[in-house]
PDB file of C-alpha atoms and ligand atoms in Angstrom:
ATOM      1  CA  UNK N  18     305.524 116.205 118.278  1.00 98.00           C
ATOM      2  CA  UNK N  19     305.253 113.262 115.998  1.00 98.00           C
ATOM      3  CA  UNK N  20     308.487 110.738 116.176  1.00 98.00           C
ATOM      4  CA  UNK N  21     309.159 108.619 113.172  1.00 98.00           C
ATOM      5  CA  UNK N  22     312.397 106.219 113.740  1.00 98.00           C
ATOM      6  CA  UNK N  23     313.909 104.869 110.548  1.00 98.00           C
ATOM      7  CA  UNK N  24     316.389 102.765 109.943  1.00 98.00           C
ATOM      8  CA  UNK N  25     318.945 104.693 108.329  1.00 98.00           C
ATOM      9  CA  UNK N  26     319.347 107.685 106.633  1.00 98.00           C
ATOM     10  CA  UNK N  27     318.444 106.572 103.571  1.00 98.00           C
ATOM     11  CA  UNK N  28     315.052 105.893 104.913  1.00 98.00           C
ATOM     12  CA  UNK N  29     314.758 108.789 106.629  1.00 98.00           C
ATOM     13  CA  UNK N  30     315.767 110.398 103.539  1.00 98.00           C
ATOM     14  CA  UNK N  31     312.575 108.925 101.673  1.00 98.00           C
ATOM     15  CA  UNK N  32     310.064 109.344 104.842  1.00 98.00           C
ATOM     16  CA  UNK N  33     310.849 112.971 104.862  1.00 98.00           C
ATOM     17  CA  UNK N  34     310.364 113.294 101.121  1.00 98.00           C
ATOM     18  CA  UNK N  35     307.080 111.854 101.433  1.00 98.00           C
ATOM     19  CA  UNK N  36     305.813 114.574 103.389  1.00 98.00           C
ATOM     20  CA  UNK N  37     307.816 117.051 101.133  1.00 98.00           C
ATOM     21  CA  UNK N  38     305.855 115.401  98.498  1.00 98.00           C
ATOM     22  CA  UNK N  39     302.668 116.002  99.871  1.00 98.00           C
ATOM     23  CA  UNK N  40     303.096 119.730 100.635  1.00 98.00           C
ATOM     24  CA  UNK N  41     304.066 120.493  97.170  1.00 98.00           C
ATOM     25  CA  UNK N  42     300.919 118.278  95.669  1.00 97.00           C
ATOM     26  CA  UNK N  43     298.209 119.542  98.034  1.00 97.00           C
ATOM     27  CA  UNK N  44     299.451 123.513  97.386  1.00 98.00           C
ATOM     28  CA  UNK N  45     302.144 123.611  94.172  1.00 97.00           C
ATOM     29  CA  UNK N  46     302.301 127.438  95.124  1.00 98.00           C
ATOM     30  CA  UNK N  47     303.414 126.206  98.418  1.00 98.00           C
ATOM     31  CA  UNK N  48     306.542 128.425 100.125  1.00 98.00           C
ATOM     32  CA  UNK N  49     309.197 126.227 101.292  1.00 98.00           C
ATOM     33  CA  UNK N  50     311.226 126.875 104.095  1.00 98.00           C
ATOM     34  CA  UNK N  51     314.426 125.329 103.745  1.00 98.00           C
ATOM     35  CA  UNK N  52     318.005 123.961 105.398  1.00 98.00           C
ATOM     36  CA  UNK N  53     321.426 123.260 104.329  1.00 97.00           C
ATOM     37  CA  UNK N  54     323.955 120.829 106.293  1.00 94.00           C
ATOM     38  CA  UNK N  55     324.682 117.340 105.182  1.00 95.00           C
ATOM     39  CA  UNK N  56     320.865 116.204 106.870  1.00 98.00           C
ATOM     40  CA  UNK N  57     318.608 117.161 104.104  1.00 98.00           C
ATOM     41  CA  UNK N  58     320.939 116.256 100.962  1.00 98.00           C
ATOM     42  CA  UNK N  59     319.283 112.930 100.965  1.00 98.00           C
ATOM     43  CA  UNK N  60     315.990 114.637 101.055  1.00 98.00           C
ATOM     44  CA  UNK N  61     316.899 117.176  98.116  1.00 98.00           C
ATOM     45  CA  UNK N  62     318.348 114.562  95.963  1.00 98.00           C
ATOM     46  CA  UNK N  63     314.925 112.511  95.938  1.00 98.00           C
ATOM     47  CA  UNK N  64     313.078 115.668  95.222  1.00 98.00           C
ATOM     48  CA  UNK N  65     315.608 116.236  92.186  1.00 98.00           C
ATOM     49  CA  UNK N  66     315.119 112.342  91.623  1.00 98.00           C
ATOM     50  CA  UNK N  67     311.308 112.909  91.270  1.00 98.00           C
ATOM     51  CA  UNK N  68     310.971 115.988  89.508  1.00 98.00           C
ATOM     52  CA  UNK N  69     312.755 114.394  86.763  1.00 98.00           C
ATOM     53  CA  UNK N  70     311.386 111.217  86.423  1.00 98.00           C
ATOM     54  CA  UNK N  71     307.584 112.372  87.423  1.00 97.00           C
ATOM     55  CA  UNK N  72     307.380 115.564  86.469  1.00 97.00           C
ATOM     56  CA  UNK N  73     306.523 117.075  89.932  1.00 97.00           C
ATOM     57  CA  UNK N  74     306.748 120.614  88.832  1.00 97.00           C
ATOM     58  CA  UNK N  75     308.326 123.438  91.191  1.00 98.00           C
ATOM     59  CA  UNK N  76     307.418 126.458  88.587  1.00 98.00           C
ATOM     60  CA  UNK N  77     305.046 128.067  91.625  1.00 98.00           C
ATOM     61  CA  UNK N  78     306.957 127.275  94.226  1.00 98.00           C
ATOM     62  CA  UNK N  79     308.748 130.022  96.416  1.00 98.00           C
ATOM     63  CA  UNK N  80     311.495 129.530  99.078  1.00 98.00           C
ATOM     64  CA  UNK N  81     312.956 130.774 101.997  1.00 98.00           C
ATOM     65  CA  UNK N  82     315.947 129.548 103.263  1.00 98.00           C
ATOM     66  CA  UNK N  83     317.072 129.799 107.247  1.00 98.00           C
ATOM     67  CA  UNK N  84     320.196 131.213 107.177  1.00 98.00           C
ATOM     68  CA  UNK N  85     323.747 132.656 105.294  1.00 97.00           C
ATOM     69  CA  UNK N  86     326.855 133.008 106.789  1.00 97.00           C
ATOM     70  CA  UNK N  87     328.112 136.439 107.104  1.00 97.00           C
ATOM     71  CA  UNK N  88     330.597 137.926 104.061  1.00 95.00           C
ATOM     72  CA  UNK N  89     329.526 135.349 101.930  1.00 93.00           C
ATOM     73  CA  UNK N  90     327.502 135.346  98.615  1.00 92.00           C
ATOM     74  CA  UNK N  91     326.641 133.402  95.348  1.00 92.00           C
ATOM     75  CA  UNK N  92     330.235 133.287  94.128  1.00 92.00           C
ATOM     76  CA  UNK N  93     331.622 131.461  97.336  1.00 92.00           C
ATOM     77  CA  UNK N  94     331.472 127.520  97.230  1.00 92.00           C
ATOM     78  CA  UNK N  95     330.692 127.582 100.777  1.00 93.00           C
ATOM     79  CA  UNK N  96     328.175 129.787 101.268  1.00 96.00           C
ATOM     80  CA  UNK N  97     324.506 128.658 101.416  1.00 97.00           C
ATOM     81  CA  UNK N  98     322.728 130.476  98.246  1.00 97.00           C
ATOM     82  CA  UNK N  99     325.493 128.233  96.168  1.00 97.00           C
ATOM     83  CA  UNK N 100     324.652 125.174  98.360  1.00 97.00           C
ATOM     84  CA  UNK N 101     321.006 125.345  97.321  1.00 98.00           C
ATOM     85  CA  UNK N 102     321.867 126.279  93.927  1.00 98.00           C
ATOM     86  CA  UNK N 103     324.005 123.426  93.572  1.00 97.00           C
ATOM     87  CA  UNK N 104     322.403 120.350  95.255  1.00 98.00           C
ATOM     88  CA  UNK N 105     318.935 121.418  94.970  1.00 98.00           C
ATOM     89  CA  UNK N 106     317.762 124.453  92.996  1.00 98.00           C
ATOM     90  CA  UNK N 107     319.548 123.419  89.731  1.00 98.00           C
ATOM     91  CA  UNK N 108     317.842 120.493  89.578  1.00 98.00           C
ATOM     92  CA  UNK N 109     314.300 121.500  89.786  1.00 98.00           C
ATOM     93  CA  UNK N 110     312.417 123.786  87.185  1.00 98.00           C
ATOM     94  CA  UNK N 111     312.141 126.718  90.147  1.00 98.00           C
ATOM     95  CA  UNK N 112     312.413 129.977  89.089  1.00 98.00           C
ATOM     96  CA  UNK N 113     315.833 131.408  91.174  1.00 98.00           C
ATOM     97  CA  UNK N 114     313.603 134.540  91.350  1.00 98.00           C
ATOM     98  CA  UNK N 115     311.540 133.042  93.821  1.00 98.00           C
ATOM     99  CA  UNK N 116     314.036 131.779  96.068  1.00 98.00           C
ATOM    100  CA  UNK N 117     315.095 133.509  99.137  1.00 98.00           C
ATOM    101  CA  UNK N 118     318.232 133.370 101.506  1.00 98.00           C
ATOM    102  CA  UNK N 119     319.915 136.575 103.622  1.00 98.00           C
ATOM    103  CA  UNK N 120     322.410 138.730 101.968  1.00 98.00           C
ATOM    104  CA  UNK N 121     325.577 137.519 103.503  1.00 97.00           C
ATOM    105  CA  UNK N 122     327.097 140.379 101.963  1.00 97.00           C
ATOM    106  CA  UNK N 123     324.516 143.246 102.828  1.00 97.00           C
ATOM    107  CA  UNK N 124     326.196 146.694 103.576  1.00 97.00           C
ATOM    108  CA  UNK N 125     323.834 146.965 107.011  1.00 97.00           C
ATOM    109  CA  UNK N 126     322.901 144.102 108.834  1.00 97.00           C
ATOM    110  CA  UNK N 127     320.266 145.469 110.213  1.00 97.00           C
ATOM    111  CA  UNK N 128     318.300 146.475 107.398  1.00 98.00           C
ATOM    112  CA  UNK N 129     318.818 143.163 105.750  1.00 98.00           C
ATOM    113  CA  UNK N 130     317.338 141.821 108.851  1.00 98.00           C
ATOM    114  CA  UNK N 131     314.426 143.687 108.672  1.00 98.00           C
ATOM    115  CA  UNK N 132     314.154 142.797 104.880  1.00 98.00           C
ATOM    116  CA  UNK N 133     313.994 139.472 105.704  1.00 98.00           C
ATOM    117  CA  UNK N 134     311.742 139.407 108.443  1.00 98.00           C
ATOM    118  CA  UNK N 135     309.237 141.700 106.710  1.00 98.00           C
ATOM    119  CA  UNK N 136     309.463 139.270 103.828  1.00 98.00           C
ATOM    120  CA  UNK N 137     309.107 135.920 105.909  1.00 98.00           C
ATOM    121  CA  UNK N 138     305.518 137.982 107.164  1.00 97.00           C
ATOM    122  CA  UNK N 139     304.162 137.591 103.777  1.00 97.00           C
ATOM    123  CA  UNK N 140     305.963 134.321 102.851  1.00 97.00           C
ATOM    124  CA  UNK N 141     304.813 132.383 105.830  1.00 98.00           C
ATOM    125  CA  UNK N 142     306.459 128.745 105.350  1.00 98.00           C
ATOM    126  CA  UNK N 143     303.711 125.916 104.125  1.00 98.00           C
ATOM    127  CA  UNK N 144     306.599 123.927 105.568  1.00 98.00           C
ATOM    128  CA  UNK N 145     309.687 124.483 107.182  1.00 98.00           C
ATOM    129  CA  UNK N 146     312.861 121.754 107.023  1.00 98.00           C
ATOM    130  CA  UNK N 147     314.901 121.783 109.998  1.00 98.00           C
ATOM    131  CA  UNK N 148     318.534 119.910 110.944  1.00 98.00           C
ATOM    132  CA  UNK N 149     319.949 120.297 114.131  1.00 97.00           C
ATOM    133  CA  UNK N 150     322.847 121.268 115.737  1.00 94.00           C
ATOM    134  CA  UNK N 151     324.751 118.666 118.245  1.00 93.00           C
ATOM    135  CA  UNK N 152     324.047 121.643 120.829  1.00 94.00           C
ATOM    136  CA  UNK N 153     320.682 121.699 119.854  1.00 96.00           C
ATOM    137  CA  UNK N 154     320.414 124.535 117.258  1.00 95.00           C
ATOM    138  CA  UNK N 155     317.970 125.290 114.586  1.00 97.00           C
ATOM    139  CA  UNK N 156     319.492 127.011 112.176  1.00 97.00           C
ATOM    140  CA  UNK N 157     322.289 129.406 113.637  1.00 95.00           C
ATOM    141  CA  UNK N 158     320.101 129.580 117.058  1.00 96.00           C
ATOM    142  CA  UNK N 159     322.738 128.975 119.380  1.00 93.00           C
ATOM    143  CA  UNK N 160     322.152 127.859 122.898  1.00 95.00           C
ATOM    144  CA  UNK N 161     320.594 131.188 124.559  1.00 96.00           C
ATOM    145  CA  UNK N 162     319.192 132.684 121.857  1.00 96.00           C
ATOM    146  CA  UNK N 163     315.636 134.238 122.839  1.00 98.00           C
ATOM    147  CA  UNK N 164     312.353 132.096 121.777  1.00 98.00           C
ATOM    148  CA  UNK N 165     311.074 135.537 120.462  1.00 98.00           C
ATOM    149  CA  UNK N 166     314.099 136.384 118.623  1.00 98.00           C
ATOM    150  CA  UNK N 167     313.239 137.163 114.654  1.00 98.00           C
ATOM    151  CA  UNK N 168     315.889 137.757 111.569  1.00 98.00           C
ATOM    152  CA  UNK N 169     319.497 138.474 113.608  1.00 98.00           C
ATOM    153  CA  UNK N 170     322.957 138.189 113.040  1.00 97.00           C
ATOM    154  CA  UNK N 171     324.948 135.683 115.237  1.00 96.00           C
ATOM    155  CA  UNK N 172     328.234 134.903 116.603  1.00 94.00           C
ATOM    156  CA  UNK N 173     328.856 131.188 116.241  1.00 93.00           C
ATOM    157  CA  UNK N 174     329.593 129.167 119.259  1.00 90.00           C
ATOM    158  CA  UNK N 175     333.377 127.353 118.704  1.00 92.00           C
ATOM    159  CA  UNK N 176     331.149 123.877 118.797  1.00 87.00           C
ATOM    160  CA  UNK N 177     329.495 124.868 115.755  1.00 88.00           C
ATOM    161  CA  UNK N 178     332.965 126.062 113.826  1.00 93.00           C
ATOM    162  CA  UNK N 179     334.509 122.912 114.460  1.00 91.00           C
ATOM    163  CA  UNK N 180     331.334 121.004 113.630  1.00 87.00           C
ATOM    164  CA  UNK N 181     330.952 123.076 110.223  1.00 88.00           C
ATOM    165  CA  UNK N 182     335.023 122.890 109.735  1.00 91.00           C
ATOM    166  CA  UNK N 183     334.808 119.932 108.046  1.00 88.00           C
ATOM    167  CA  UNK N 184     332.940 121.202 104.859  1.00 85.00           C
ATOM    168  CA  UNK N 185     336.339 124.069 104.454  1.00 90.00           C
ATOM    169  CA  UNK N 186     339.670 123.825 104.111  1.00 89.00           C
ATOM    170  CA  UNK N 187     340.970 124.900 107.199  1.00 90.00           C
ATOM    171  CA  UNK N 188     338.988 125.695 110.852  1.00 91.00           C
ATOM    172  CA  UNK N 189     340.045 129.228 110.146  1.00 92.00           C
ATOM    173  CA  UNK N 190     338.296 129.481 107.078  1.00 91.00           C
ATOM    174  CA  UNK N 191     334.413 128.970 108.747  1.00 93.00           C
ATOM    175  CA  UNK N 192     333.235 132.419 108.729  1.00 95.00           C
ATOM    176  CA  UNK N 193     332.514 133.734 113.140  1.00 96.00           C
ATOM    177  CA  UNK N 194     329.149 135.194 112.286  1.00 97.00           C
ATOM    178  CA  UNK N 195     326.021 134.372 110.147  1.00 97.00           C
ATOM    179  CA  UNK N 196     322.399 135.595 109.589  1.00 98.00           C
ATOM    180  CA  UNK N 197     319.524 133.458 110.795  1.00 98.00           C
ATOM    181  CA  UNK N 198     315.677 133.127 111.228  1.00 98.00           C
ATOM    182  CA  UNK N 199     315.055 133.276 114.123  1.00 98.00           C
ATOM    183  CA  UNK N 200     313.088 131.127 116.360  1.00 98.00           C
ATOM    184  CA  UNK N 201     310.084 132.605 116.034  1.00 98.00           C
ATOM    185  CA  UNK N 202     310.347 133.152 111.895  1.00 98.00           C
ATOM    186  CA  UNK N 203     310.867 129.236 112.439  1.00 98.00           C
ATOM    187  CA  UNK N 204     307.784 128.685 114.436  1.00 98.00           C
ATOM    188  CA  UNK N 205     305.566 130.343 112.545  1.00 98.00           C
ATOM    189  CA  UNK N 206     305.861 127.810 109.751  1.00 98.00           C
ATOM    190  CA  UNK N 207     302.385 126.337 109.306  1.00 98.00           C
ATOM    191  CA  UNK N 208     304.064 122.630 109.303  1.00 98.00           C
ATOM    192  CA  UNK N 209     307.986 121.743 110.488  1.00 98.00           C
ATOM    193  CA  UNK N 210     309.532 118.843 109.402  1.00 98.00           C
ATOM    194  CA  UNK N 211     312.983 118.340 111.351  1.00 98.00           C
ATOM    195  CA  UNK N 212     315.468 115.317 110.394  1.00 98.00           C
ATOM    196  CA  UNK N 213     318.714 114.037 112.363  1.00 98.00           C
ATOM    197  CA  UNK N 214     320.838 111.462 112.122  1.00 98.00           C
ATOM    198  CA  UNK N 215     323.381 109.893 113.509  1.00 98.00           C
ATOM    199  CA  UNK N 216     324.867 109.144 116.646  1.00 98.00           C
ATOM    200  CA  UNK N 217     326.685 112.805 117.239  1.00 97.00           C
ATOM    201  CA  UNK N 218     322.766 114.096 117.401  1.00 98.00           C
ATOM    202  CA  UNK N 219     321.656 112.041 119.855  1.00 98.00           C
ATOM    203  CA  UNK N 220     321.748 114.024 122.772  1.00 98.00           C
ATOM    204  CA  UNK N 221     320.389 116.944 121.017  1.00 98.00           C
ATOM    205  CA  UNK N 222     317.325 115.128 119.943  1.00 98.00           C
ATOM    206  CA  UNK N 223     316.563 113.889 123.422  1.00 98.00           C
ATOM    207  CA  UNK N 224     316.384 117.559 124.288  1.00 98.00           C
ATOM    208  CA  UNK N 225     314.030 118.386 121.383  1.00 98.00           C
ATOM    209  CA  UNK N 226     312.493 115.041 121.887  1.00 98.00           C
ATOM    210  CA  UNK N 227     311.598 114.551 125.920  1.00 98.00           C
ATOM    211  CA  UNK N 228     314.295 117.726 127.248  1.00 98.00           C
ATOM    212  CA  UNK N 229     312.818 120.725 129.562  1.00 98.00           C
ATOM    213  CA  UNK N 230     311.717 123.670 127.133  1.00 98.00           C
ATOM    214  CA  UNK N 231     314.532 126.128 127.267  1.00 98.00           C
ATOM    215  CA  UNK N 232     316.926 128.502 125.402  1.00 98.00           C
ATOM    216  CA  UNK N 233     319.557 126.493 126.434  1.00 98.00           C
ATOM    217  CA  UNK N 234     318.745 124.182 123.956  1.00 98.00           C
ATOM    218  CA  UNK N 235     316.754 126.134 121.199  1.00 98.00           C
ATOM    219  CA  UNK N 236     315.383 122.914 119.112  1.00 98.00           C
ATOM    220  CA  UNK N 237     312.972 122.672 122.330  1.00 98.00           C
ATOM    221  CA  UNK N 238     310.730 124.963 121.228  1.00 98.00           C
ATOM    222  CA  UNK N 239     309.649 122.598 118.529  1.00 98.00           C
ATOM    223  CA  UNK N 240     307.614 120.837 121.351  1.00 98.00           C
ATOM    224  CA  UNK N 241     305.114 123.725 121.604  1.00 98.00           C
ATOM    225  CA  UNK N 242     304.721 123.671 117.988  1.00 98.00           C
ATOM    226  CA  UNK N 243     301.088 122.353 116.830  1.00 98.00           C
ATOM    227  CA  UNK N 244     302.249 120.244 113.931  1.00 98.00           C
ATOM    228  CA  UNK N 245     306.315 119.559 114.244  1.00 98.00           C
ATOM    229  CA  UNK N 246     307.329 116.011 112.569  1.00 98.00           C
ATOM    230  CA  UNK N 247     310.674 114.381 113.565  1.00 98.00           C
ATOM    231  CA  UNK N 248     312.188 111.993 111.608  1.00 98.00           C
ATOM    232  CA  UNK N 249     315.398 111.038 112.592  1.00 98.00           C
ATOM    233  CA  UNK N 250     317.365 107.483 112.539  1.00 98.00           C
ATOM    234  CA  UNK N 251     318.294 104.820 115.030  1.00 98.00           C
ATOM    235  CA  UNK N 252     321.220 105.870 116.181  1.00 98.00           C
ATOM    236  CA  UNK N 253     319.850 110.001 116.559  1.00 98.00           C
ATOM    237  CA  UNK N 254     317.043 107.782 118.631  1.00 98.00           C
ATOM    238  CA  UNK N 255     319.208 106.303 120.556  1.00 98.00           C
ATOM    239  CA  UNK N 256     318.338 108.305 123.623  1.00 98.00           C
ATOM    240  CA  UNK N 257     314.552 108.162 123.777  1.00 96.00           C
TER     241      UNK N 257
HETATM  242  C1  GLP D  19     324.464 124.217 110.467  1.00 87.57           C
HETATM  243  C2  GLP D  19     323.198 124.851 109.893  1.00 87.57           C
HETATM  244  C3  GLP D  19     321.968 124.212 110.454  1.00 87.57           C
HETATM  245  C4  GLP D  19     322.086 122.691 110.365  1.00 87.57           C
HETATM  246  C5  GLP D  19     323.233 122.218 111.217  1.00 87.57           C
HETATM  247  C6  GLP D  19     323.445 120.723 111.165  1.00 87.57           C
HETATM  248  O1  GLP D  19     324.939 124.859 111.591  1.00 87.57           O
HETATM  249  N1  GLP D  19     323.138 126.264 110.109  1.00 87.57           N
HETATM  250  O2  GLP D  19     320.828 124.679 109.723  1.00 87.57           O
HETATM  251  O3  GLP D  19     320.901 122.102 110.791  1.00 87.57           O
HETATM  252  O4  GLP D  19     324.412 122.848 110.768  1.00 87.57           O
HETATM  253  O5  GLP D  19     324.215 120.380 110.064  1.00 87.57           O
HETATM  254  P1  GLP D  19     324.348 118.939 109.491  1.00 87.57           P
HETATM  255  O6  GLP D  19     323.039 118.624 108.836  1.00 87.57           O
HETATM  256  O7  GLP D  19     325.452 119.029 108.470  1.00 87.57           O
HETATM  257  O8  GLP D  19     324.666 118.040 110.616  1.00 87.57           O
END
């Protein structure tokens, strides 16, 4: 795994946009895999930043995003299809026909499980952009999940509600369950490009970083990945 240790988040923020930048020059058709959380907003805003000022078109570009809490769709401010809608896909010229996220609202799980995973087998990710849990999940991989584990629907762990809690109302209003990739959708991605900051991450990144390989702490996997990028900030470092 490559380590790069900026500053702050601002420059991690541009560091990872570089290599954003790159994927999207070399292959402008490239599929994107994408996160939500506060991590890549810094990220997202620079690719907004440069589209309009440079042009950098994203007409051919396709994503695929890790994961939707269950019961929630478009017309909920806190569910993930209007996260990327608002702080990322409006600002870009991508065609919302070529963006992909679960159905939070799908009639049977299981079948939108299966649509998912038979669609990430044709849309395999040119890159995939990871955060991280402060238990050490990617996506809504919580500690335990299997490393062969595709498309499922989870139970969240009460660290992860409270973590999430602060972005609704009240702690009763984070939805128990979600859909997510799972890790092996995730490792398929022909490049992964993972970002932390802060010090509540440290101890997860050590994990990912220099911690045993196991689904006890699912961003370990990363390490058997061929070409995984970190880029996380001083205090996230703080443990290596
Ligand atoms: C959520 C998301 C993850 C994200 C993590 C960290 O649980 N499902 O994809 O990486 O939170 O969020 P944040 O970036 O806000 O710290």
């Amino acid at each position: 795994m490559k380590v790069i240790i900026t500053k702050d988040y601002e420059e991690m923020s541009s560091k990872a946009f570089e290599i954003m930048k790159e994927v999207v020059t070399e292959n402008p058709a490239a599929v994107l895999g994408l996160a939500t959380g506060s991590t890549p907003l810094g990220l997202y805003a620079k690719m907004a930043a440069d589209h309009r000022e440079n042009g950098t078109s994203y007409k051919q570009v396709r994503t695929v995003n890790l994961d939707e809490y269950e019961g929630l769709d478009a017309t909920s401010d806190q569910s993930y299809v209007y996260f990327m809608r608002e702080n990322l896909f409006r600002h870009l010229d991508i065609d919302l026909k070529n963006t992909n996220i679960e159905n939070g609202k799908a009639k049977d799980p299981e079948e939108e499980c299966a649509r998912y995973n038979a669609l990430l087998e044709v849309m395999r990710q040119d890159v995939q952009v990871l955060g991280i849990g402060s238990n050490g999940h990617i996506a809504f991989n919580e500690p335990g999940t299997p490393f062969e584990a595709e498309t499922h629907v989870v139970a969240l762990t009460e660290s992860t509600i409270k973590d999430n809690s602060r972005l609704f109302a009240r702690v009763e209003d984070v939805p128990r369950r979600a859909y997510t990739m799972g890790p092996k959708n995730i490792m398929n991605a022909k490049k992964i490009l993972i970002l932390a900051n802060g010090a509540n991450k440290a101890k997860a990144v050590y994990g990912l970083v220099k911690g045993e390989i196991t689904e006890s702490l699912p961003a370990s996997i990363l390490q058997r990945h061929p070409d995984c990028t970190l880029v996380c900030d001083e205090a996230a470092a703080s443990l290596l």
